[in-house]
Tab-separated table of C-alpha atoms in Angstrom:
chain	number	residue	atom	x	y	z
X	1	PRO	CA	151.607	-95.354	17.012
X	2	LEU	CA	151.326	-95.105	20.799
X	3	GLY	CA	153.102	-91.479	20.629
X	4	ILE	CA	150.458	-90.456	18.163
X	5	ALA	CA	147.557	-91.933	20.058
X	6	LEU	CA	148.644	-90.178	23.154
X	7	ALA	CA	149.246	-86.955	21.476
X	8	ALA	CA	145.904	-87.005	19.903
X	9	LEU	CA	144.185	-87.531	23.332
X	10	VAL	CA	146.272	-84.828	25.111
X	11	ALA	CA	145.228	-82.565	22.145
X	12	CYS	CA	141.584	-83.366	22.914
X	13	VAL	CA	142.241	-82.816	26.608
X	14	VAL	CA	143.634	-79.441	25.980
X	15	LEU	CA	140.868	-78.244	23.769
X	16	PHE	CA	137.582	-79.539	25.334
X	17	ASP	CA	135.419	-79.646	28.558
X	18	ALA	CA	133.259	-82.240	30.660
X	19	SER	CA	130.988	-85.503	30.947
X	20	ARG	CA	130.923	-88.932	32.846
X	21	ALA	CA	132.963	-92.047	33.331
X	22	GLN	CA	132.826	-95.587	32.663
X	23	ALA	CA	135.020	-98.634	33.086
X	24	ILE	CA	138.492	-98.859	31.533
X	25	PRO	CA	139.179	-101.909	29.503
X	26	ALA	CA	142.530	-100.746	29.206
X	27	PHE	CA	143.277	-102.079	32.588
X	28	ALA	CA	141.904	-105.634	31.632
X	29	ARG	CA	144.447	-105.780	28.783
X	30	ARG	CA	147.229	-104.278	31.083
X	31	TYR	CA	146.722	-107.184	33.547
X	32	GLU	CA	144.999	-109.704	31.203
X	33	THR	CA	142.384	-110.203	33.835
X	34	SER	CA	138.451	-109.992	33.757
X	35	CYS	CA	136.718	-106.580	34.266
X	36	GLN	CA	134.994	-108.337	37.317
X	37	THR	CA	138.278	-108.082	39.185
X	38	CYS	CA	137.504	-104.353	39.839
X	39	HIS	CA	133.887	-104.009	38.779
X	40	THR	CA	130.564	-105.475	39.386
X	41	VAL	CA	128.225	-103.895	36.616
X	42	TYR	CA	130.555	-101.279	35.637
X	43	PRO	CA	131.575	-98.437	36.527
X	44	ALA	CA	130.565	-99.581	40.030
X	45	LEU	CA	133.566	-100.800	41.911
X	46	THR	CA	134.207	-103.876	44.040
X	47	PRO	CA	136.267	-103.359	47.315
X	48	PHE	CA	139.522	-104.323	45.497
X	49	GLY	CA	138.578	-101.983	42.657
X	50	GLU	CA	138.248	-99.099	45.065
X	51	ALA	CA	141.697	-99.926	46.536
X	52	PHE	CA	143.072	-100.162	42.973
X	53	ARG	CA	141.750	-96.540	42.333
X	54	ARG	CA	143.090	-95.419	45.699
X	55	ASN	CA	146.554	-96.801	44.626
X	56	GLY	CA	146.713	-94.731	41.560
X	57	TYR	CA	145.499	-97.368	39.220
X	58	ARG	CA	147.926	-99.855	40.600
X	59	PHE	CA	147.640	-103.206	42.587
X	60	PRO	CA	148.018	-102.871	46.293
X	61	SER	CA	150.939	-103.875	48.348
X	62	GLY	CA	153.517	-103.257	45.732
X	63	GLU	CA	152.247	-106.078	43.636
X	64	ASP	CA	151.792	-104.141	40.529
X	65	GLU	CA	155.013	-104.912	38.529
X	66	ASP	CA	154.677	-108.677	39.456
X	67	VAL	CA	151.059	-108.890	38.120
X	68	SER	CA	151.145	-106.428	35.058
X	69	MET	CA	151.502	-108.179	31.707
X	70	ASP	CA	152.358	-105.000	29.957
X	71	GLU	CA	156.052	-104.727	29.218
X	72	PRO	CA	156.854	-100.838	29.793
X	73	ILE	CA	158.905	-98.814	27.374
X	74	TYR	CA	161.889	-97.315	29.389
X	75	LEU	CA	162.669	-93.701	28.770
X	76	GLY	CA	166.275	-93.596	29.779
X	77	GLN	CA	168.684	-95.788	31.643
X	78	GLU	CA	168.057	-96.757	35.354
X	79	ALA	CA	171.606	-95.505	36.125
X	80	HIS	CA	170.478	-91.908	35.311
X	81	LYS	CA	168.755	-91.891	38.711
X	82	GLU	CA	172.223	-92.041	40.279
X	83	LEU	CA	173.277	-89.097	38.193
X	84	PHE	CA	170.412	-86.683	38.851
X	85	PRO	CA	170.325	-83.718	38.512
X	86	ASP	CA	173.007	-84.030	35.977
X	87	GLN	CA	170.849	-86.386	33.976
X	88	VAL	CA	167.140	-86.517	33.447
X	89	TRP	CA	165.250	-88.820	35.715
X	90	PRO	CA	164.181	-91.862	33.601
X	91	GLY	CA	160.488	-92.678	33.212
X	92	THR	CA	158.327	-95.288	31.548
X	93	LEU	CA	155.677	-95.223	28.847
X	94	PRO	CA	153.052	-98.076	28.685
X	95	GLY	CA	153.890	-100.654	26.323
X	96	ARG	CA	150.263	-101.172	25.131
X	97	VAL	CA	148.088	-98.142	24.057
X	98	PRO	CA	146.258	-97.313	27.494
X	99	ILE	CA	143.111	-96.068	25.563
X	100	SER	CA	139.707	-97.606	25.690
X	101	ALA	CA	136.484	-96.785	23.775
X	102	VAL	CA	132.901	-96.719	24.932
X	103	ILE	CA	129.783	-96.757	22.693
X	104	MET	CA	126.522	-96.015	24.381
X	105	PRO	CA	123.139	-95.682	22.258
X	106	GLN	CA	120.458	-94.327	24.697
X	107	PHE	CA	116.725	-93.886	24.405
X	108	VAL	CA	114.836	-91.491	26.631
X	109	VAL	CA	111.183	-90.886	27.131
X	110	ALA	CA	110.992	-87.365	29.076
X	111	ARG	CA	109.205	-84.058	28.749
X	112	GLY	CA	110.048	-82.522	25.442
X	113	GLY	CA	111.904	-85.748	24.694
X	114	GLY	CA	114.805	-84.785	27.072
X	115	ALA	CA	116.414	-82.408	24.727
X	116	GLY	CA	118.637	-80.047	26.616
X	117	ALA	CA	119.785	-80.213	30.243
X	118	GLY	CA	118.112	-81.594	33.348
X	119	HIS	CA	116.868	-85.055	33.251
X	120	GLY	CA	115.586	-84.899	36.926
X	121	GLY	CA	118.655	-82.929	37.703
X	122	SER	CA	119.334	-79.265	38.987
X	123	PRO	CA	117.840	-77.591	40.680
X	124	ALA	CA	116.404	-80.483	42.625
X	125	VAL	CA	113.820	-78.364	44.284
X	126	GLU	CA	111.572	-76.701	41.858
X	127	VAL	CA	108.422	-74.410	41.890
X	128	ASP	CA	105.762	-75.079	39.174
X	129	THR	CA	104.854	-71.785	37.637
X	130	GLY	CA	103.238	-72.752	34.397
X	131	SER	CA	102.096	-75.516	31.928
X	132	LYS	CA	104.556	-78.391	31.302
X	133	GLU	CA	105.574	-79.943	28.105
X	134	GLY	CA	104.354	-83.267	26.881
X	135	TYR	CA	106.307	-86.613	27.134
X	136	ALA	CA	108.282	-87.581	23.880
X	137	LEU	CA	110.780	-90.162	22.854
X	138	ASN	CA	114.520	-89.021	22.129
X	139	PHE	CA	116.848	-91.074	20.309
X	140	LYS	CA	119.611	-88.555	20.491
X	141	GLU	CA	121.095	-89.319	23.899
X	142	SER	CA	123.796	-91.329	22.559
X	143	SER	CA	127.482	-91.022	22.637
X	144	PHE	CA	130.996	-92.290	21.801
X	145	ALA	CA	133.932	-91.693	24.123
X	146	LEU	CA	137.667	-92.462	24.273
X	147	ILE	CA	139.016	-93.072	27.914
X	148	LEU	CA	142.676	-92.941	28.997
X	149	GLY	CA	143.919	-94.214	32.274
X	150	THR	CA	147.438	-95.692	33.146
X	151	PRO	CA	150.184	-95.332	35.710
X	152	LEU	CA	153.282	-93.730	34.303
X	153	GLY	CA	156.066	-95.389	36.485
X	154	GLU	CA	155.875	-95.527	40.017
X	155	HIS	CA	154.715	-92.066	41.162
X	156	PHE	CA	152.475	-90.849	38.317
X	157	SER	CA	149.135	-91.726	36.939
X	158	VAL	CA	146.816	-90.215	34.314
X	159	PHE	CA	143.104	-90.119	33.526
X	160	ALA	CA	141.040	-88.215	30.956
X	161	LYS	CA	137.861	-88.977	28.780
X	162	VAL	CA	136.747	-87.272	25.628
X	163	THR	CA	133.081	-87.781	24.524
X	164	ILE	CA	131.326	-87.152	21.294
X	165	ASN	CA	127.479	-86.976	21.039
X	166	LEU	CA	125.277	-87.163	17.970
X	167	ASP	CA	125.178	-83.373	17.625
X	168	GLY	CA	128.959	-83.281	17.204
X	169	ASP	CA	129.707	-81.684	20.543
X	170	ILE	CA	132.978	-82.825	22.107
X	171	GLU	CA	133.286	-82.800	25.843
X	172	LEU	CA	136.141	-83.600	28.088
X	173	GLU	CA	135.839	-85.211	31.584
X	174	ARG	CA	138.284	-85.160	34.525
X	175	PRO	CA	141.780	-84.640	32.799
X	176	VAL	CA	143.852	-85.331	35.947
X	177	ILE	CA	147.262	-86.330	36.965
X	178	ALA	CA	147.886	-88.085	40.003
X	179	ILE	CA	151.221	-87.949	41.964
X	180	SER	CA	152.160	-90.561	44.551
X	181	PRO	CA	155.545	-89.298	46.092
X	182	LEU	CA	155.710	-92.127	48.707
X	183	LYS	CA	156.481	-95.647	48.510
X	184	ASP	CA	152.924	-96.663	49.535
X	185	PRO	CA	150.839	-94.773	46.850
X	186	ALA	CA	147.510	-95.261	48.917
X	187	ALA	CA	149.208	-93.335	51.947
X	188	PHE	CA	149.386	-89.869	50.197
X	189	MET	CA	148.429	-88.680	46.707
X	190	ILE	CA	148.028	-85.435	44.996
X	191	ARG	CA	145.443	-85.044	42.353
X	192	VAL	CA	145.827	-81.920	39.992
X	193	GLY	CA	143.497	-81.121	37.142
X	194	ALA	CA	139.869	-81.660	36.928
X	195	PHE	CA	137.990	-84.203	39.126
X	196	GLU	CA	135.014	-84.640	41.364
X	197	PRO	CA	135.937	-83.454	44.883
X	198	THR	CA	135.948	-86.400	47.341
X	199	LEU	CA	133.308	-85.460	49.695
X	200	TYR	CA	131.270	-88.447	49.662
X	201	PRO	CA	131.821	-92.353	49.117
X	202	PHE	CA	129.559	-92.258	46.050
X	203	THR	CA	129.750	-90.484	42.709
X	204	VAL	CA	127.758	-90.401	39.431
X	205	HIS	CA	131.248	-91.551	37.903
X	206	ARG	CA	131.219	-94.793	39.690
X	207	SER	CA	127.586	-95.763	40.484
X	208	PHE	CA	125.673	-98.673	39.116
X	209	THR	CA	123.109	-96.689	37.260
X	210	GLY	CA	125.488	-93.954	35.874
X	211	HIS	CA	122.421	-91.427	36.292
X	212	GLU	CA	122.898	-88.100	37.439
X	213	LEU	CA	122.980	-87.698	41.390
X	214	ASN	CA	120.892	-84.642	42.479
X	215	PHE	CA	122.527	-84.916	45.696
X	216	THR	CA	125.889	-83.800	44.177
X	217	SER	CA	124.436	-81.516	41.443
X	218	VAL	CA	121.701	-79.430	43.096
X	219	ILE	CA	122.016	-75.783	42.905
X	220	LEU	CA	120.526	-72.955	45.147
X	221	GLY	CA	118.964	-69.827	43.713
X	222	ASP	CA	121.252	-68.032	41.267
X	223	ASN	CA	124.337	-69.838	42.507
X	224	GLN	CA	125.415	-72.279	40.015
X	225	TRP	CA	127.817	-74.152	42.185
X	226	SER	CA	127.557	-78.003	42.211
X	227	LEU	CA	130.202	-80.786	43.084
X	228	GLU	CA	129.807	-82.791	39.791
X	229	PRO	CA	130.472	-83.648	37.270
X	230	GLN	CA	133.917	-82.033	38.009
X	231	GLN	CA	135.884	-79.183	39.652
X	232	VAL	CA	139.280	-77.879	38.784
X	233	GLY	CA	142.039	-77.598	41.360
X	234	ILE	CA	144.397	-79.726	43.562
X	235	GLU	CA	143.383	-82.388	46.095
X	236	LEU	CA	145.545	-84.244	48.644
X	237	THR	CA	144.197	-87.625	49.711
X	238	GLY	CA	145.457	-90.764	51.382
X	239	VAL	CA	144.913	-93.452	53.770
X	240	VAL	CA	146.601	-93.978	57.347
X	241	ILE	CA	146.413	-97.110	59.478
X	242	GLN	CA	144.950	-98.803	56.482
X	243	ARG	CA	141.301	-97.821	57.189
X	244	LEU	CA	141.252	-94.006	57.982
X	245	GLY	CA	140.973	-92.063	54.720
X	246	TYR	CA	141.425	-88.284	54.512
X	247	THR	CA	141.107	-85.564	51.923
X	248	ALA	CA	141.824	-81.945	51.608
X	249	GLY	CA	141.361	-79.841	48.553
X	250	VAL	CA	141.440	-76.349	46.830
X	251	VAL	CA	139.344	-75.913	43.780
X	252	GLU	CA	138.179	-73.141	41.448
X	253	GLY	CA	134.458	-73.460	42.329
X	254	SER	CA	131.893	-71.710	40.080
X	255	GLY	CA	132.938	-68.110	40.612
X	256	GLY	CA	134.001	-67.678	37.076
X	257	PRO	CA	136.601	-65.261	35.897
X	258	PHE	CA	135.512	-62.561	38.211
X	259	ASN	CA	135.954	-64.698	41.427
X	260	LYS	CA	139.295	-64.232	43.124
X	261	ASP	CA	138.458	-66.532	45.994
X	262	LYS	CA	138.946	-70.336	45.796
X	263	ASP	CA	136.879	-73.064	47.475
X	264	VAL	CA	138.285	-75.475	50.049
X	265	TYR	CA	136.935	-78.690	51.490
X	266	GLY	CA	138.157	-81.597	53.549
X	267	ARG	CA	136.836	-85.117	54.451
X	268	LEU	CA	137.555	-87.900	56.920
X	269	GLU	CA	136.235	-91.447	56.733
X	270	TYR	CA	136.753	-94.748	58.477
X	271	LYS	CA	136.009	-98.165	57.326
X	272	PHE	CA	134.758	-100.973	59.666
X	273	GLY	CA	135.273	-104.620	58.539
X	274	GLY	CA	135.948	-105.922	55.077
X	275	MET	CA	139.053	-105.149	52.929
X	276	PRO	CA	141.172	-102.149	54.203
X	277	LEU	CA	140.787	-99.016	52.240
X	278	ASP	CA	144.431	-99.554	50.840
X	279	GLY	CA	143.626	-103.123	49.767
X	280	THR	CA	146.288	-104.729	51.979
X	281	GLY	CA	143.950	-107.418	53.370
X	282	PRO	CA	141.434	-109.872	52.284
X	283	THR	CA	137.433	-109.132	52.193
X	284	GLY	CA	136.659	-112.471	54.132
X	285	TYR	CA	134.659	-113.691	50.987
X	286	SER	CA	135.573	-115.683	47.798
X	287	ARG	CA	133.504	-113.511	45.559
X	288	PRO	CA	135.086	-110.127	44.576
X	289	TRP	CA	132.111	-107.877	45.316
X	290	GLN	CA	131.158	-109.319	48.657
X	291	GLU	CA	132.336	-108.301	52.078
X	292	LYS	CA	130.847	-107.060	55.198
X	293	SER	CA	131.937	-103.501	55.883
X	294	VAL	CA	130.583	-100.021	56.896
X	295	VAL	CA	132.267	-96.654	55.988
X	296	VAL	CA	131.439	-93.701	58.056
X	297	GLY	CA	132.338	-90.221	56.879
X	298	GLY	CA	131.905	-86.773	57.282
X	299	SER	CA	133.060	-83.682	55.023
X	300	PHE	CA	133.087	-79.956	54.979
X	301	TYR	CA	133.061	-77.473	51.847
X	302	ARG	CA	133.360	-73.635	51.923
X	303	GLY	CA	133.143	-71.548	48.835
X	304	VAL	CA	132.320	-68.154	47.204
X	305	SER	CA	130.600	-67.890	43.882
X	306	THR	CA	130.101	-64.996	41.694
X	307	LEU	CA	126.420	-63.976	40.786
X	308	GLU	CA	126.197	-62.108	37.610
X	309	ASP	CA	123.693	-59.533	36.833
X	310	PRO	CA	121.284	-61.351	34.376
X	311	LEU	CA	120.482	-58.001	32.783
X	312	GLY	CA	124.062	-56.901	32.549
X	313	VAL	CA	123.232	-53.589	33.901
X	314	THR	CA	124.782	-53.565	37.438
X	315	GLY	CA	127.778	-55.147	39.038
X	316	ASN	CA	128.405	-58.654	40.235
X	317	GLN	CA	127.435	-59.999	43.507
X	318	SER	CA	129.302	-62.570	45.734
X	319	ASP	CA	127.635	-65.482	47.618
X	320	ALA	CA	129.616	-67.087	50.294
X	321	PHE	CA	128.379	-70.498	51.437
X	322	TRP	CA	129.290	-73.599	53.162
X	323	ARG	CA	128.138	-77.259	53.314
X	324	ALA	CA	128.534	-79.666	56.122
X	325	SER	CA	127.652	-83.447	55.161
X	326	GLY	CA	127.688	-86.802	56.856
X	327	ASP	CA	127.257	-90.387	55.233
X	328	ILE	CA	127.234	-94.078	55.862
X	329	TYR	CA	128.104	-96.587	52.985
X	330	ALA	CA	127.571	-100.385	53.994
X	331	ARG	CA	128.493	-103.409	51.942
X	332	LEU	CA	126.442	-106.351	53.596
X	333	VAL	CA	127.579	-109.213	51.247
X	334	ASN	CA	125.046	-108.915	48.420
X	335	VAL	CA	123.443	-105.668	49.609
X	336	TYR	CA	124.810	-102.158	49.412
X	337	VAL	CA	123.256	-99.416	51.426
X	338	THR	CA	124.196	-95.767	51.178
X	339	VAL	CA	122.733	-93.070	53.483
X	340	ALA	CA	123.869	-89.462	53.335
X	341	GLY	CA	122.697	-86.057	54.311
X	342	PHE	CA	123.849	-82.283	54.047
X	343	TYR	CA	123.173	-78.863	55.193
X	344	GLN	CA	124.215	-75.842	53.265
X	345	GLN	CA	123.912	-72.143	54.175
X	346	ASN	CA	124.250	-69.477	51.547
X	347	GLN	CA	124.978	-65.816	52.304
X	348	ARG	CA	123.151	-64.509	49.315
X	349	PRO	CA	121.740	-67.169	46.932
X	350	ILE	CA	119.582	-64.644	45.082
X	351	TYR	CA	121.151	-61.773	42.995
X	352	THR	CA	118.390	-59.354	43.664
X	353	ASN	CA	118.185	-60.049	47.284
X	354	ALA	CA	120.729	-59.445	50.038
X	355	GLN	CA	119.380	-62.090	52.454
X	356	SER	CA	120.479	-65.573	53.071
X	357	GLY	CA	119.117	-68.805	52.108
X	358	THR	CA	119.596	-72.530	53.078
X	359	LEU	CA	119.439	-75.842	51.421
X	360	GLY	CA	119.349	-79.296	53.039
X	361	GLY	CA	119.423	-82.878	51.245
X	362	LEU	CA	118.960	-86.433	52.083
X	363	LEU	CA	119.834	-89.460	49.957
X	364	ALA	CA	119.029	-93.212	50.688
X	365	GLN	CA	119.958	-95.947	48.041
X	366	LEU	CA	119.760	-99.624	48.046
X	367	ASP	CA	121.611	-101.825	45.391
X	368	TYR	CA	121.079	-105.645	45.433
X	369	ILE	CA	123.409	-107.781	43.639
X	370	ILE	CA	121.124	-110.756	42.758
X	371	TRP	CA	123.704	-112.119	40.468
X	372	PRO	CA	127.254	-110.527	39.685
X	373	TRP	CA	125.625	-109.583	36.267
X	374	PHE	CA	122.281	-108.314	37.319
X	375	VAL	CA	121.877	-105.399	39.946
X	376	PRO	CA	118.558	-103.632	40.708
X	377	THR	CA	118.678	-100.200	42.395
X	378	ILE	CA	116.244	-97.996	44.279
X	379	ARG	CA	117.182	-94.315	45.290
X	380	TYR	CA	115.310	-91.665	47.195
X	381	GLU	CA	116.485	-88.093	47.393
X	382	MET	CA	114.778	-85.293	49.443
X	383	PHE	CA	115.576	-81.516	49.432
X	384	ARG	CA	114.505	-78.625	51.457
X	385	GLN	CA	115.065	-75.191	50.097
X	386	GLU	CA	114.595	-71.879	51.783
X	387	LEU	CA	115.107	-68.837	49.582
X	388	PRO	CA	114.285	-65.138	50.449
X	389	ASP	CA	111.850	-64.825	47.646
X	390	ALA	CA	108.143	-65.688	46.800
X	391	SER	CA	108.952	-69.485	46.875
X	392	GLY	CA	109.746	-69.545	50.509
X	393	THR	CA	110.292	-72.967	51.920
X	394	VAL	CA	109.998	-75.843	49.305
X	395	TYR	CA	110.385	-79.481	49.640
X	396	GLY	CA	111.525	-81.716	46.770
X	397	HIS	CA	111.347	-85.348	46.598
X	398	ARG	CA	112.828	-87.592	43.911
X	399	GLY	CA	113.040	-91.312	43.263
X	400	LEU	CA	114.824	-93.638	40.976
X	401	LEU	CA	114.041	-97.436	40.005
X	402	GLY	CA	116.905	-98.972	37.906
X	403	VAL	CA	118.178	-102.343	36.788
X	404	SER	CA	121.814	-102.750	35.606
X	405	ALA	CA	122.754	-105.793	33.812
X	406	LEU	CA	125.767	-107.191	32.039
X	407	LEU	CA	124.976	-108.951	28.689
X	408	ARG	CA	128.830	-109.722	28.526
X	409	ALA	CA	131.636	-108.817	30.697
X	410	ASN	CA	132.131	-105.548	28.608
X	411	ILE	CA	128.615	-104.934	27.534
X	412	SER	CA	125.877	-103.559	29.855
X	413	LEU	CA	122.105	-102.724	29.702
X	414	ARG	CA	120.584	-100.169	31.864
X	415	LEU	CA	116.853	-99.466	32.365
X	416	LEU	CA	116.054	-96.551	34.802
X	417	ALA	CA	112.858	-94.543	35.537
X	418	THR	CA	112.805	-91.495	37.600
X	419	GLY	CA	109.951	-89.319	39.229
X	420	ARG	CA	109.378	-86.882	41.702
X	421	ILE	CA	106.816	-85.258	44.058
X	422	ASP	CA	106.140	-81.388	43.251
X	423	ASP	CA	105.837	-78.657	45.501
X	424	ARG	CA	101.952	-79.389	45.546
X	425	ASN	CA	102.601	-83.016	46.599
X	426	ASN	CA	101.699	-84.338	43.375
X	427	PRO	CA	103.662	-87.421	42.105
X	428	GLU	CA	104.883	-86.983	38.687
X	429	PHE	CA	106.999	-89.002	36.289
X	430	GLU	CA	110.138	-87.560	34.920
X	431	GLU	CA	111.819	-89.880	32.633
X	432	MET	CA	112.520	-93.316	31.501
X	433	SER	CA	115.763	-94.338	29.698
X	434	LEU	CA	117.217	-97.370	28.201
X	435	ALA	CA	121.029	-97.530	27.605
X	436	LEU	CA	123.253	-100.213	25.927
X	437	THR	CA	127.053	-99.847	26.457
X	438	ALA	CA	129.966	-101.494	24.905
X	439	ALA	CA	133.295	-100.865	26.282
X	440	PHE	CA	136.646	-102.224	24.496
């Protein structure tokens, strides 16, 4: 049964494309522990949960074998290690099926009912040119997902998620293999596959709200590049002296089949106070989500995108661009504060115009853990777009109010409302959504 289940998921990974993440109850089964060991309101992580992720889904400090309640299936004899390369190096399979299921009914009030893409998303800076659709209620924003996440022995880990919506569309998120060649997995890890590039301390895949971050998905002009939900490539990441994190990566970007250039990026971050990034020390507090810490980081991304002729008449154009970012992420016992900004310059963001353009963004978010099962969130995002066309310089402002709650340890409820200030400085409601999620 384990082989059949893994084969089925691998087949889905090969055949399909992208969505979002949730918590992985398979880990609760593996360690026979509560989801709150690593999560507050899932998929948001505690300090220990973040260290667990950085260690390739293993307990830090080499404790994984001692605390795991899953008896692995050994693929070969331990003595074969001594006989390598004349024998195949042995490995292990998890004894329990490392697959979790997530069911998420969702109801959305948005323009046109929210059908299609967007939901306050990309582009985050808009110019109003005509009439707008009225608001309507949409019950079809619901989905079912299978999530795989597990270490495979001491040096390999895997993650993948397959989502099916009510229209029967099947999407794949982040099929990735993580390789930890060193004894300390947090010191150096290689991620190969599809993933969100590690440019910021936050991501839609591990936020309280699970709602699209315009900060990581905004596009400029005809260039369709964005960081999330995922990029395809290879990333090297790790932690040195317990608190200094580093990342370097090469990804496909958004150039499509006509782009021979690859995108490159890097990040440095340092954590002051609290549990070290590698999880080798305490937080100083008895409750798993609490600590006093500040993470300061900076990142740089350089890419080349292909702009295709929308009429299919002339050849393609290239848009070389770069983005520099800085961020601060603070956990102040029960209050989490996130502040980030970026500046992006594009060589040619408009297909029909050879001039350059710029994009700047700011994000500020506050999460307040009133109880470990009840977390309100407030978020503000601002964008400044400058394009060589009739729109000129345009500012966009977006806000989010949300409440995330656990009805049970593996059942969450989220109520979110988003709005924006348009280019004429008029406030405008965008959407309201209610999502109930059960993970098992």
